[in-house]
Amino acid sequence: MKNTLSKILFSVAALVGSFCQADAQVNFALDLQTMHLWRGMEVADGMVLTSDLNMTDRRKEFCLGLWGGMNTQASYKEFDYYVSYTKGGFKCSLWDIYNFSPEATYNNREVFNYRASETGRFIDATVSYQWKHKFPLSLNWSTIVFGRDRDRENQKNRYSTFVYADYSFWQKEGWDISAGAGAAFALSPGNNEKGHRIRENFYGDTAGIVHLNIKAVYQLSVCQMNFPVTLLAMWNPQSNDAFFQVGVRVLDF
C-alpha cells in the first residue's frame, strides 16, 4: 500500500510540475444545493455546499482537481481527487471518490487505505462525448474500476457501470432545458450459490434504468455577475424514488 501511495503522490507531483511549466490556470467554484443527487441516488439531504478547486493547462485540456462536499447537518462529508483530459467534444476522467460521512457503513476512517478488499474509496473512470450547436447531445460511460464495488464474497471488483445520455432541447433567453436517462449494470457481477448470474451493482439490485431527469439551468445576472441557477427533477424507476433539487453557483473564478 505504501508503494502504491508513493507512486500516486509522485505522479501527482509530476503532473503539477508539468502544469506549472505550461502557464497553468487555477479555477475555483462553489455551489449551494438543497440536496446532493448522483446517478439516481440521493447521496445527502439537507443544504449541501460543494466546492471544486482545479488546475488546468493554458488550453484547458488537462485538468487536475480537488472536489469536496458537506451538508449543514455534518452527516455527509466527501473529498475527491480527479484528473481529466478534454479535446473538442471528447473527455475522459478518473475520479478517486471518498465519502467519509460519520454514519457510513463501510471503512470511512482510513483515507490512505488502498487495499481493494478494505478501502472505503472507489475509483470511477468516465469517457464522454458532447455534440454541440445543432445537435446538443452528450453520451457518457462510467465504470468503477477499483475499491468499494465488490462481489458478495469480497473477492473481486464488480466493475459497476453507469451509461448516461443527455439532450438539451430548449435554449432561449438565458434558459437551457435538457432531459437525460441513465442505466446501470455490472460487467463482472459474479454468481450466487446456485450458479446463477447476479445482476446487482453499485447503483441498484438489478441491471436497468436507475436515473431519469429533466434539468433547467437559468443564467441569473446580478450586478454584472453571473449566478447559474439549476432546477433538477430526478426519478429512479428501480428504487421507486423521486427528488427535486435546486442549486446555485455562488462563486466561479
Short mmCIF file of C-alpha atoms in Angstrom, two decimals:
data_model
loop_
_atom_site.label_atom_id
_atom_site.label_comp_id
_atom_site.label_asym_id
_atom_site.label_seq_id
_atom_site.Cartn_x
_atom_site.Cartn_y
_atom_site.Cartn_z
CA MET A 1 0.00 0.00 0.00
CA LYS A 2 2.87 2.38 0.82
CA ASN A 3 4.46 1.73 -2.59
CA THR A 4 1.14 2.40 -4.32
CA LEU A 5 0.61 5.61 -2.36
CA SER A 6 4.16 6.76 -3.14
CA LYS A 7 3.59 6.19 -6.86
CA ILE A 8 0.32 8.14 -6.76
CA LEU A 9 1.92 11.08 -4.94
CA PHE A 10 4.88 11.07 -7.31
CA SER A 11 2.57 11.05 -10.35
CA VAL A 12 0.51 13.93 -8.95
CA ALA A 13 3.66 15.94 -8.18
CA ALA A 14 4.96 15.34 -11.71
CA LEU A 15 1.65 16.42 -13.21
CA VAL A 16 1.54 19.59 -11.10
CA GLY A 17 5.11 20.33 -12.14
CA SER A 18 4.23 19.99 -15.81
CA PHE A 19 1.24 22.32 -15.34
CA CYS A 20 3.40 24.96 -13.71
CA GLN A 21 5.74 24.87 -16.69
CA ALA A 22 2.80 25.26 -19.10
CA ASP A 23 1.28 28.50 -17.73
CA ALA A 24 -1.29 26.70 -15.62
CA GLN A 25 -4.54 28.36 -14.59
CA VAL A 26 -6.24 27.88 -11.21
CA ASN A 27 -10.04 27.72 -11.06
CA PHE A 28 -12.45 27.61 -8.13
CA ALA A 29 -16.23 27.09 -7.98
CA LEU A 30 -18.63 26.99 -5.05
CA ASP A 31 -22.19 25.62 -5.28
CA LEU A 32 -25.11 25.60 -2.86
CA GLN A 33 -27.75 22.86 -3.30
CA THR A 34 -30.86 21.69 -1.47
CA MET A 35 -29.54 18.09 -1.62
CA HIS A 36 -26.81 16.10 -3.36
CA LEU A 37 -28.02 13.82 -6.17
CA TRP A 38 -25.77 11.46 -8.16
CA ARG A 39 -26.65 8.80 -10.72
CA GLY A 40 -30.14 8.07 -9.47
CA MET A 41 -29.23 8.27 -5.79
CA GLU A 42 -29.77 10.84 -3.06
CA VAL A 43 -26.26 10.97 -1.59
CA ALA A 44 -27.14 13.59 1.03
CA ASP A 45 -30.21 15.51 2.17
CA GLY A 46 -30.35 18.97 3.69
CA MET A 47 -28.49 22.02 2.40
CA VAL A 48 -25.25 20.93 0.71
CA LEU A 49 -22.18 23.04 -0.07
CA THR A 50 -19.83 21.70 -2.74
CA SER A 51 -16.51 23.14 -3.90
CA ASP A 52 -14.19 22.45 -6.82
CA LEU A 53 -10.57 23.61 -6.91
CA ASN A 54 -8.64 22.68 -10.04
CA MET A 55 -5.62 23.48 -12.14
CA THR A 56 -5.64 23.40 -15.95
CA ASP A 57 -3.08 23.98 -18.64
CA ARG A 58 -3.36 27.08 -20.83
CA ARG A 59 -5.54 25.33 -23.42
CA LYS A 60 -7.76 23.80 -20.70
CA GLU A 61 -7.19 20.28 -21.98
CA PHE A 62 -5.57 18.70 -18.92
CA CYS A 63 -7.18 19.26 -15.53
CA LEU A 64 -6.14 18.20 -12.03
CA GLY A 65 -8.62 18.91 -9.26
CA LEU A 66 -9.96 18.50 -5.74
CA TRP A 67 -13.70 18.29 -5.06
CA GLY A 68 -15.40 18.44 -1.68
CA GLY A 69 -18.91 18.43 -0.28
CA MET A 70 -20.73 18.52 3.03
CA ASN A 71 -24.22 19.26 4.32
CA THR A 72 -25.31 21.58 7.11
CA GLN A 73 -26.03 18.67 9.47
CA ALA A 74 -22.46 17.35 9.04
CA SER A 75 -23.93 13.92 8.29
CA TYR A 76 -22.41 13.99 4.79
CA LYS A 77 -18.73 14.63 4.07
CA GLU A 78 -16.88 13.88 0.84
CA PHE A 79 -13.40 14.62 -0.51
CA ASP A 80 -12.40 13.52 -4.03
CA TYR A 81 -9.38 13.81 -6.31
CA TYR A 82 -9.70 13.82 -10.09
CA VAL A 83 -7.81 14.21 -13.33
CA SER A 84 -9.30 14.75 -16.78
CA TYR A 85 -8.41 15.35 -20.41
CA THR A 86 -10.65 17.25 -22.83
CA LYS A 87 -10.20 17.60 -26.59
CA GLY A 88 -13.05 19.05 -28.60
CA GLY A 89 -16.21 17.23 -27.56
CA PHE A 90 -14.27 14.26 -26.16
CA LYS A 91 -13.47 13.98 -22.46
CA CYS A 92 -12.03 11.25 -20.24
CA SER A 93 -11.65 11.50 -16.48
CA LEU A 94 -10.59 9.48 -13.45
CA TRP A 95 -12.10 10.24 -10.04
CA ASP A 96 -10.86 8.93 -6.69
CA ILE A 97 -14.03 9.25 -4.58
CA TYR A 98 -14.04 9.12 -0.79
CA ASN A 99 -17.26 9.67 1.16
CA PHE A 100 -16.32 9.75 4.84
CA SER A 101 -19.75 10.56 6.27
CA PRO A 102 -19.89 9.72 10.02
CA GLU A 103 -22.70 7.15 9.65
CA ALA A 104 -21.20 5.31 6.68
CA THR A 105 -21.41 1.50 6.94
CA TYR A 106 -18.06 0.95 5.18
CA ASN A 107 -14.49 1.94 6.05
CA ASN A 108 -14.68 5.73 6.36
CA ARG A 109 -11.72 6.35 8.65
CA GLU A 110 -8.64 5.33 6.65
CA VAL A 111 -8.05 7.87 3.93
CA PHE A 112 -4.78 6.26 2.77
CA ASN A 113 -6.06 2.67 2.73
CA TYR A 114 -5.93 1.49 -0.88
CA ARG A 115 -6.35 -2.24 -0.21
CA ALA A 116 -9.08 -3.32 -2.60
CA SER A 117 -10.89 -5.53 -0.06
CA GLU A 118 -10.78 -2.94 2.76
CA THR A 119 -10.85 0.56 1.35
CA GLY A 120 -13.86 2.86 1.61
CA ARG A 121 -12.84 4.55 -1.62
CA PHE A 122 -13.77 3.80 -5.19
CA ILE A 123 -12.16 4.95 -8.43
CA ASP A 124 -14.52 5.88 -11.24
CA ALA A 125 -13.38 6.11 -14.89
CA THR A 126 -15.54 8.06 -17.36
CA VAL A 127 -15.43 8.57 -21.12
CA SER A 128 -17.86 11.04 -22.68
CA TYR A 129 -18.57 12.88 -25.89
CA GLN A 130 -20.51 16.13 -26.24
CA TRP A 131 -22.00 17.20 -29.55
CA LYS A 132 -22.72 20.92 -29.79
CA HIS A 133 -24.61 23.55 -31.74
CA LYS A 134 -27.48 21.98 -33.71
CA PHE A 135 -27.18 18.56 -32.01
CA PRO A 136 -26.59 19.16 -28.26
CA LEU A 137 -26.38 15.50 -27.21
CA SER A 138 -23.91 14.10 -24.67
CA LEU A 139 -23.10 10.42 -24.08
CA ASN A 140 -21.25 9.10 -21.02
CA TRP A 141 -19.83 5.72 -19.98
CA SER A 142 -18.58 5.38 -16.38
CA THR A 143 -17.11 2.25 -14.78
CA ILE A 144 -15.93 1.78 -11.20
CA VAL A 145 -12.51 0.21 -11.71
CA PHE A 146 -11.33 -0.16 -8.10
CA GLY A 147 -12.43 -0.08 -4.48
CA ARG A 148 -15.82 -0.16 -2.79
CA ASP A 149 -17.62 -2.11 -5.52
CA ARG A 150 -17.07 -5.75 -4.62
CA ASP A 151 -18.96 -9.01 -5.09
CA ARG A 152 -20.77 -10.65 -2.14
CA GLU A 153 -17.69 -12.64 -1.11
CA ASN A 154 -15.48 -9.53 -1.33
CA GLN A 155 -13.21 -11.41 -3.72
CA LYS A 156 -13.27 -9.25 -6.84
CA ASN A 157 -14.48 -5.99 -8.30
CA ARG A 158 -17.91 -5.95 -10.00
CA TYR A 159 -16.97 -3.13 -12.41
CA SER A 160 -20.35 -1.49 -11.97
CA THR A 161 -21.10 0.71 -14.98
CA PHE A 162 -23.38 3.69 -15.48
CA VAL A 163 -24.25 4.81 -19.03
CA TYR A 164 -26.00 8.13 -19.48
CA ALA A 165 -27.39 10.22 -22.34
CA ASP A 166 -28.46 13.85 -22.08
CA TYR A 167 -30.06 16.08 -24.72
CA SER A 168 -30.55 19.85 -24.48
CA PHE A 169 -33.84 20.53 -26.27
CA TRP A 170 -34.59 24.18 -25.44
CA GLN A 171 -32.29 27.22 -25.18
CA LYS A 172 -33.77 30.69 -25.03
CA GLU A 173 -33.48 33.91 -23.01
CA GLY A 174 -30.90 32.56 -20.57
CA TRP A 175 -32.59 29.17 -20.15
CA ASP A 176 -31.16 25.76 -21.08
CA ILE A 177 -33.52 22.81 -20.55
CA SER A 178 -32.38 19.22 -21.04
CA ALA A 179 -33.54 15.66 -20.40
CA GLY A 180 -31.43 12.64 -19.55
CA ALA A 181 -31.59 8.92 -18.87
CA GLY A 182 -29.11 6.54 -17.26
CA ALA A 183 -28.83 2.78 -16.90
CA ALA A 184 -26.61 0.70 -14.61
CA PHE A 185 -25.18 -2.82 -14.77
CA ALA A 186 -22.13 -4.78 -13.59
CA LEU A 187 -19.53 -6.04 -16.07
CA SER A 188 -18.44 -8.78 -13.65
CA PRO A 189 -21.30 -9.33 -11.16
CA GLY A 190 -20.44 -12.94 -10.22
CA ASN A 191 -22.80 -15.84 -9.45
CA ASN A 192 -24.91 -16.83 -6.47
CA GLU A 193 -24.72 -20.13 -4.57
CA LYS A 194 -26.84 -21.82 -7.28
CA GLY A 195 -24.55 -20.67 -10.05
CA HIS A 196 -26.99 -18.08 -11.40
CA ARG A 197 -25.61 -14.75 -12.54
CA ILE A 198 -26.17 -11.92 -10.05
CA ARG A 199 -27.49 -8.68 -11.52
CA GLU A 200 -26.93 -6.33 -8.59
CA ASN A 201 -24.47 -3.46 -8.98
CA PHE A 202 -23.27 -0.34 -7.19
CA TYR A 203 -26.41 1.58 -8.19
CA GLY A 204 -29.18 -0.98 -7.69
CA ASP A 205 -30.34 -4.52 -7.07
CA THR A 206 -30.58 -5.36 -10.76
CA ALA A 207 -29.44 -4.08 -14.14
CA GLY A 208 -31.69 -1.45 -15.71
CA ILE A 209 -32.76 2.19 -15.74
CA VAL A 210 -31.85 3.92 -12.47
CA HIS A 211 -31.87 7.57 -13.49
CA LEU A 212 -34.29 9.83 -15.40
CA ASN A 213 -34.09 13.60 -15.19
CA ILE A 214 -35.25 16.93 -16.51
CA LYS A 215 -32.86 19.82 -15.81
CA ALA A 216 -33.31 23.55 -16.30
CA VAL A 217 -30.41 25.99 -15.94
CA TYR A 218 -31.01 29.74 -15.86
CA GLN A 219 -28.14 32.22 -16.19
CA LEU A 220 -29.07 34.71 -13.47
CA SER A 221 -27.19 38.01 -13.79
CA VAL A 222 -26.85 40.32 -10.77
CA CYS A 223 -24.66 43.44 -10.84
CA GLN A 224 -22.81 42.15 -13.91
CA MET A 225 -22.10 38.88 -12.11
CA ASN A 226 -23.42 35.51 -13.27
CA PHE A 227 -25.12 33.07 -10.86
CA PRO A 228 -26.34 29.97 -12.75
CA VAL A 229 -29.45 28.51 -11.07
CA THR A 230 -30.18 24.81 -11.60
CA LEU A 231 -33.53 23.09 -11.17
CA LEU A 232 -33.29 19.30 -11.36
CA ALA A 233 -36.12 16.76 -11.23
CA MET A 234 -34.81 13.20 -10.96
CA TRP A 235 -36.60 9.82 -10.88
CA ASN A 236 -35.25 6.35 -10.13
CA PRO A 237 -37.71 3.76 -11.53
CA GLN A 238 -35.86 0.86 -9.90
CA SER A 239 -35.95 2.20 -6.33
CA ASN A 240 -39.29 3.97 -6.88
CA ASP A 241 -37.83 7.32 -5.75
CA ALA A 242 -38.17 10.90 -6.98
CA PHE A 243 -36.27 14.05 -6.00
CA PHE A 244 -36.31 17.76 -6.82
CA GLN A 245 -33.11 19.73 -6.35
CA VAL A 246 -32.44 23.47 -6.52
CA GLY A 247 -28.88 24.72 -6.78
CA VAL A 248 -26.96 27.92 -7.43
CA ARG A 249 -23.31 28.57 -8.27
CA VAL A 250 -22.33 31.31 -5.84
CA LEU A 251 -18.64 31.64 -6.82
CA ASP A 252 -16.81 30.87 -10.03
CA PHE A 253 -13.37 32.27 -10.80
#
